[in-house]
């Protein structure tokens, strides 16, 4: 299990570096999803399967929803399809595909080897997590929700169409 932890950590570091260094947002997003998945595998290797599931569902899932949201809001126009073809060439998938393959091999190894008994971790139930989140960490949860709401409003503000005050030619007022 130690090997799984270190390989997942290496994949997380590499994919995070690729997130920072990519100039294309779509490519950076692919590496960000890989980074989140590798962190989830680290949580699983450390004996926190519930946190690993939350990492995959909330963060990796939310990132994909955010990506779709950005495409819908940012007024990409009719040239967006061609731009997506350029962004998502098959060569783009080599790096993320290789790192995802490493993570998949690790996950299969964990399931075949019988789980993560080598780490003596305390199992935390979802009820306990909920009690803690809405108890002593309530302020942190509320601040995170405000931050997400500000990001959503900012994305909407940046993506809205600006209507001209003057009517176009041929238009009746």
PDB file of C-alpha atoms in Angstrom:
ATOM      1  CA  UNK A   1       0.000   0.000   0.000  1.00  0.00           C
ATOM      2  CA  UNK A   2       2.971   2.277   0.536  1.00  0.00           C
ATOM      3  CA  UNK A   3       3.859   1.922  -3.136  1.00  0.00           C
ATOM      4  CA  UNK A   4       0.322   2.933  -4.102  1.00  0.00           C
ATOM      5  CA  UNK A   5       0.592   5.996  -1.907  1.00  0.00           C
ATOM      6  CA  UNK A   6       3.911   7.153  -3.367  1.00  0.00           C
ATOM      7  CA  UNK A   7       2.986   6.448  -6.993  1.00  0.00           C
ATOM      8  CA  UNK A   8      -0.321   8.291  -6.520  1.00  0.00           C
ATOM      9  CA  UNK A   9       1.531  11.174  -4.913  1.00  0.00           C
ATOM     10  CA  UNK A  10       3.942  11.294  -7.860  1.00  0.00           C
ATOM     11  CA  UNK A  11       1.027  11.305 -10.311  1.00  0.00           C
ATOM     12  CA  UNK A  12      -0.616  14.085  -8.279  1.00  0.00           C
ATOM     13  CA  UNK A  13       2.541  16.201  -8.324  1.00  0.00           C
ATOM     14  CA  UNK A  14       3.166  15.665 -12.043  1.00  0.00           C
ATOM     15  CA  UNK A  15      -0.418  16.382 -13.020  1.00  0.00           C
ATOM     16  CA  UNK A  16      -0.539  19.464 -10.803  1.00  0.00           C
ATOM     17  CA  UNK A  17       2.628  20.803 -12.397  1.00  0.00           C
ATOM     18  CA  UNK A  18       1.043  20.184 -15.802  1.00  0.00           C
ATOM     19  CA  UNK A  19      -2.065  22.101 -14.658  1.00  0.00           C
ATOM     20  CA  UNK A  20       0.082  25.096 -13.808  1.00  0.00           C
ATOM     21  CA  UNK A  21       2.228  25.023 -16.931  1.00  0.00           C
ATOM     22  CA  UNK A  22      -0.457  24.414 -19.602  1.00  0.00           C
ATOM     23  CA  UNK A  23      -1.488  27.481 -21.557  1.00  0.00           C
ATOM     24  CA  UNK A  24      -4.683  25.916 -22.864  1.00  0.00           C
ATOM     25  CA  UNK A  25      -7.506  25.801 -20.309  1.00  0.00           C
ATOM     26  CA  UNK A  26      -8.913  22.535 -21.639  1.00  0.00           C
ATOM     27  CA  UNK A  27      -5.568  20.777 -21.314  1.00  0.00           C
ATOM     28  CA  UNK A  28      -5.085  22.150 -17.817  1.00  0.00           C
ATOM     29  CA  UNK A  29      -8.557  20.920 -16.916  1.00  0.00           C
ATOM     30  CA  UNK A  30      -7.707  17.384 -17.997  1.00  0.00           C
ATOM     31  CA  UNK A  31      -4.637  17.373 -15.771  1.00  0.00           C
ATOM     32  CA  UNK A  32      -6.602  18.930 -12.911  1.00  0.00           C
ATOM     33  CA  UNK A  33      -9.109  16.096 -13.013  1.00  0.00           C
ATOM     34  CA  UNK A  34      -6.217  13.621 -12.935  1.00  0.00           C
ATOM     35  CA  UNK A  35      -4.716  15.418  -9.967  1.00  0.00           C
ATOM     36  CA  UNK A  36      -8.024  15.219  -8.095  1.00  0.00           C
ATOM     37  CA  UNK A  37      -8.391  11.526  -8.898  1.00  0.00           C
ATOM     38  CA  UNK A  38      -4.865  10.774  -7.694  1.00  0.00           C
ATOM     39  CA  UNK A  39      -5.551  12.634  -4.440  1.00  0.00           C
ATOM     40  CA  UNK A  40      -8.679  10.511  -4.058  1.00  0.00           C
ATOM     41  CA  UNK A  41      -6.551   7.391  -4.455  1.00  0.00           C
ATOM     42  CA  UNK A  42      -4.181   8.738  -1.805  1.00  0.00           C
ATOM     43  CA  UNK A  43      -7.125   9.150   0.568  1.00  0.00           C
ATOM     44  CA  UNK A  44      -8.219   5.608  -0.221  1.00  0.00           C
ATOM     45  CA  UNK A  45      -4.730   4.272   0.406  1.00  0.00           C
ATOM     46  CA  UNK A  46      -4.647   6.062   3.751  1.00  0.00           C
ATOM     47  CA  UNK A  47      -7.853   4.330   4.828  1.00  0.00           C
ATOM     48  CA  UNK A  48     -10.377   7.074   4.183  1.00  0.00           C
ATOM     49  CA  UNK A  49     -12.644   5.634   1.475  1.00  0.00           C
ATOM     50  CA  UNK A  50     -15.480   8.031   2.252  1.00  0.00           C
ATOM     51  CA  UNK A  51     -13.263  11.064   1.725  1.00  0.00           C
ATOM     52  CA  UNK A  52     -11.940   9.464  -1.467  1.00  0.00           C
ATOM     53  CA  UNK A  53     -15.492   9.039  -2.740  1.00  0.00           C
ATOM     54  CA  UNK A  54     -16.297  12.638  -1.825  1.00  0.00           C
ATOM     55  CA  UNK A  55     -13.160  13.782  -3.666  1.00  0.00           C
ATOM     56  CA  UNK A  56     -14.264  12.008  -6.832  1.00  0.00           C
ATOM     57  CA  UNK A  57     -17.922  12.977  -6.636  1.00  0.00           C
ATOM     58  CA  UNK A  58     -17.612  16.574  -5.514  1.00  0.00           C
ATOM     59  CA  UNK A  59     -14.345  17.806  -6.942  1.00  0.00           C
ATOM     60  CA  UNK A  60     -13.800  15.765 -10.086  1.00  0.00           C
ATOM     61  CA  UNK A  61     -17.527  15.805 -10.856  1.00  0.00           C
ATOM     62  CA  UNK A  62     -17.886  19.466 -10.000  1.00  0.00           C
ATOM     63  CA  UNK A  63     -14.944  20.379 -12.184  1.00  0.00           C
ATOM     64  CA  UNK A  64     -16.583  18.707 -15.140  1.00  0.00           C
ATOM     65  CA  UNK A  65     -19.849  20.507 -14.453  1.00  0.00           C
ATOM     66  CA  UNK A  66     -17.950  23.770 -14.117  1.00  0.00           C
ATOM     67  CA  UNK A  67     -16.306  23.145 -17.476  1.00  0.00           C
ATOM     68  CA  UNK A  68     -19.658  22.582 -19.132  1.00  0.00           C
ATOM     69  CA  UNK A  69     -21.000  25.639 -17.350  1.00  0.00           C
ATOM     70  CA  UNK A  70     -18.119  27.759 -18.653  1.00  0.00           C
ATOM     71  CA  UNK A  71     -18.713  26.601 -22.210  1.00  0.00           C
ATOM     72  CA  UNK A  72     -22.392  27.445 -21.923  1.00  0.00           C
ATOM     73  CA  UNK A  73     -21.884  30.855 -20.332  1.00  0.00           C
ATOM     74  CA  UNK A  74     -18.849  32.278 -22.103  1.00  0.00           C
ATOM     75  CA  UNK A  75     -20.533  32.874 -25.472  1.00  0.00           C
ATOM     76  CA  UNK A  76     -18.132  30.815 -27.512  1.00  0.00           C
ATOM     77  CA  UNK A  77     -20.170  31.253 -30.659  1.00  0.00           C
ATOM     78  CA  UNK A  78     -20.206  29.211 -33.850  1.00  0.00           C
ATOM     79  CA  UNK A  79     -16.411  28.857 -34.021  1.00  0.00           C
ATOM     80  CA  UNK A  80     -16.365  26.896 -30.784  1.00  0.00           C
ATOM     81  CA  UNK A  81     -16.751  23.508 -32.437  1.00  0.00           C
ATOM     82  CA  UNK A  82     -13.658  24.003 -34.579  1.00  0.00           C
ATOM     83  CA  UNK A  83     -11.750  25.350 -31.579  1.00  0.00           C
ATOM     84  CA  UNK A  84     -12.700  22.262 -29.548  1.00  0.00           C
ATOM     85  CA  UNK A  85     -11.399  20.054 -32.365  1.00  0.00           C
ATOM     86  CA  UNK A  86      -8.068  21.868 -32.206  1.00  0.00           C
ATOM     87  CA  UNK A  87      -7.918  21.675 -28.413  1.00  0.00           C
ATOM     88  CA  UNK A  88      -8.794  18.007 -28.183  1.00  0.00           C
ATOM     89  CA  UNK A  89      -6.464  16.495 -30.757  1.00  0.00           C
ATOM     90  CA  UNK A  90      -5.493  12.882 -30.023  1.00  0.00           C
ATOM     91  CA  UNK A  91      -2.018  13.999 -28.958  1.00  0.00           C
ATOM     92  CA  UNK A  92      -3.590  15.979 -26.151  1.00  0.00           C
ATOM     93  CA  UNK A  93      -4.789  12.787 -24.489  1.00  0.00           C
ATOM     94  CA  UNK A  94      -1.372  11.046 -24.355  1.00  0.00           C
ATOM     95  CA  UNK A  95      -0.155  12.600 -21.107  1.00  0.00           C
ATOM     96  CA  UNK A  96      -3.436  12.460 -19.199  1.00  0.00           C
ATOM     97  CA  UNK A  97      -4.107   8.988 -20.597  1.00  0.00           C
ATOM     98  CA  UNK A  98      -0.741   7.697 -19.394  1.00  0.00           C
ATOM     99  CA  UNK A  99      -1.219   9.128 -15.914  1.00  0.00           C
ATOM    100  CA  UNK A 100      -4.811   7.836 -15.780  1.00  0.00           C
ATOM    101  CA  UNK A 101      -3.515   4.401 -16.792  1.00  0.00           C
ATOM    102  CA  UNK A 102      -1.075   4.464 -13.888  1.00  0.00           C
ATOM    103  CA  UNK A 103      -3.909   5.369 -11.520  1.00  0.00           C
ATOM    104  CA  UNK A 104      -6.124   2.634 -12.960  1.00  0.00           C
ATOM    105  CA  UNK A 105      -3.355   0.051 -12.495  1.00  0.00           C
ATOM    106  CA  UNK A 106      -2.947   1.185  -8.891  1.00  0.00           C
ATOM    107  CA  UNK A 107      -6.663   0.940  -8.253  1.00  0.00           C
ATOM    108  CA  UNK A 108      -6.785  -2.557  -9.723  1.00  0.00           C
ATOM    109  CA  UNK A 109      -3.786  -3.526  -7.571  1.00  0.00           C
ATOM    110  CA  UNK A 110      -5.540  -2.260  -4.448  1.00  0.00           C
ATOM    111  CA  UNK A 111      -8.709  -4.208  -5.237  1.00  0.00           C
ATOM    112  CA  UNK A 112      -6.836  -7.401  -6.190  1.00  0.00           C
ATOM    113  CA  UNK A 113      -4.534  -7.247  -3.169  1.00  0.00           C
ATOM    114  CA  UNK A 114      -7.479  -7.056  -0.793  1.00  0.00           C
ATOM    115  CA  UNK A 115      -7.765  -3.425   0.185  1.00  0.00           C
ATOM    116  CA  UNK A 116      -5.908  -1.228   2.555  1.00  0.00           C
ATOM    117  CA  UNK A 117      -5.483  -3.236   5.756  1.00  0.00           C
ATOM    118  CA  UNK A 118      -1.850  -2.184   6.056  1.00  0.00           C
ATOM    119  CA  UNK A 119      -2.864   1.280   7.185  1.00  0.00           C
ATOM    120  CA  UNK A 120      -4.527   1.309  10.580  1.00  0.00           C
ATOM    121  CA  UNK A 121      -6.904   4.158   9.955  1.00  0.00           C
ATOM    122  CA  UNK A 122     -10.083   5.000  11.765  1.00  0.00           C
ATOM    123  CA  UNK A 123     -13.207   4.644   9.665  1.00  0.00           C
ATOM    124  CA  UNK A 124     -15.303   7.777   9.731  1.00  0.00           C
ATOM    125  CA  UNK A 125     -18.956   7.481   8.873  1.00  0.00           C
ATOM    126  CA  UNK A 126     -20.784  10.037   6.709  1.00  0.00           C
ATOM    127  CA  UNK A 127     -22.860  11.014   9.749  1.00  0.00           C
ATOM    128  CA  UNK A 128     -19.724  11.933  11.685  1.00  0.00           C
ATOM    129  CA  UNK A 129     -18.447  13.993   8.756  1.00  0.00           C
ATOM    130  CA  UNK A 130     -21.773  15.806   8.552  1.00  0.00           C
ATOM    131  CA  UNK A 131     -21.780  16.538  12.273  1.00  0.00           C
ATOM    132  CA  UNK A 132     -18.266  17.974  12.073  1.00  0.00           C
ATOM    133  CA  UNK A 133     -18.972  20.024   8.927  1.00  0.00           C
ATOM    134  CA  UNK A 134     -22.077  21.606  10.385  1.00  0.00           C
ATOM    135  CA  UNK A 135     -20.606  21.906  13.859  1.00  0.00           C
ATOM    136  CA  UNK A 136     -17.139  23.290  14.499  1.00  0.00           C
ATOM    137  CA  UNK A 137     -16.370  23.868  10.787  1.00  0.00           C
ATOM    138  CA  UNK A 138     -19.627  25.625   9.890  1.00  0.00           C
ATOM    139  CA  UNK A 139     -17.865  28.925   9.240  1.00  0.00           C
ATOM    140  CA  UNK A 140     -15.442  27.264   6.802  1.00  0.00           C
ATOM    141  CA  UNK A 141     -18.285  25.574   4.943  1.00  0.00           C
ATOM    142  CA  UNK A 142     -20.168  28.864   4.674  1.00  0.00           C
ATOM    143  CA  UNK A 143     -17.075  30.721   3.452  1.00  0.00           C
ATOM    144  CA  UNK A 144     -16.474  28.058   0.817  1.00  0.00           C
ATOM    145  CA  UNK A 145     -20.070  28.357  -0.345  1.00  0.00           C
ATOM    146  CA  UNK A 146     -19.769  32.140  -0.589  1.00  0.00           C
ATOM    147  CA  UNK A 147     -16.563  31.750  -2.600  1.00  0.00           C
ATOM    148  CA  UNK A 148     -18.262  29.349  -5.004  1.00  0.00           C
ATOM    149  CA  UNK A 149     -21.227  31.700  -5.363  1.00  0.00           C
ATOM    150  CA  UNK A 150     -18.890  34.641  -6.090  1.00  0.00           C
ATOM    151  CA  UNK A 151     -17.153  32.540  -8.754  1.00  0.00           C
ATOM    152  CA  UNK A 152     -20.470  31.652 -10.322  1.00  0.00           C
ATOM    153  CA  UNK A 153     -21.615  35.282 -10.404  1.00  0.00           C
ATOM    154  CA  UNK A 154     -18.244  36.363 -11.792  1.00  0.00           C
ATOM    155  CA  UNK A 155     -18.440  33.756 -14.570  1.00  0.00           C
ATOM    156  CA  UNK A 156     -21.916  34.943 -15.442  1.00  0.00           C
ATOM    157  CA  UNK A 157     -20.801  38.579 -15.447  1.00  0.00           C
ATOM    158  CA  UNK A 158     -17.820  37.843 -17.700  1.00  0.00           C
ATOM    159  CA  UNK A 159     -19.872  35.726 -20.063  1.00  0.00           C
ATOM    160  CA  UNK A 160     -22.923  37.877 -20.522  1.00  0.00           C
ATOM    161  CA  UNK A 161     -23.627  39.533 -23.833  1.00  0.00           C
ATOM    162  CA  UNK A 162     -23.371  43.272 -23.873  1.00  0.00           C
ATOM    163  CA  UNK A 163     -26.293  44.759 -25.723  1.00  0.00           C
ATOM    164  CA  UNK A 164     -25.660  47.914 -27.650  1.00  0.00           C
ATOM    165  CA  UNK A 165     -27.774  50.921 -26.789  1.00  0.00           C
ATOM    166  CA  UNK A 166     -28.206  51.914 -30.421  1.00  0.00           C
ATOM    167  CA  UNK A 167     -30.591  49.896 -32.583  1.00  0.00           C
ATOM    168  CA  UNK A 168     -28.969  48.155 -35.520  1.00  0.00           C
ATOM    169  CA  UNK A 169     -29.754  49.175 -39.110  1.00  0.00           C
ATOM    170  CA  UNK A 170     -33.060  47.915 -40.344  1.00  0.00           C
ATOM    171  CA  UNK A 171     -34.393  47.464 -36.830  1.00  0.00           C
ATOM    172  CA  UNK A 172     -37.420  49.335 -35.647  1.00  0.00           C
ATOM    173  CA  UNK A 173     -36.963  50.910 -32.266  1.00  0.00           C
TER     174      UNK A 173
END
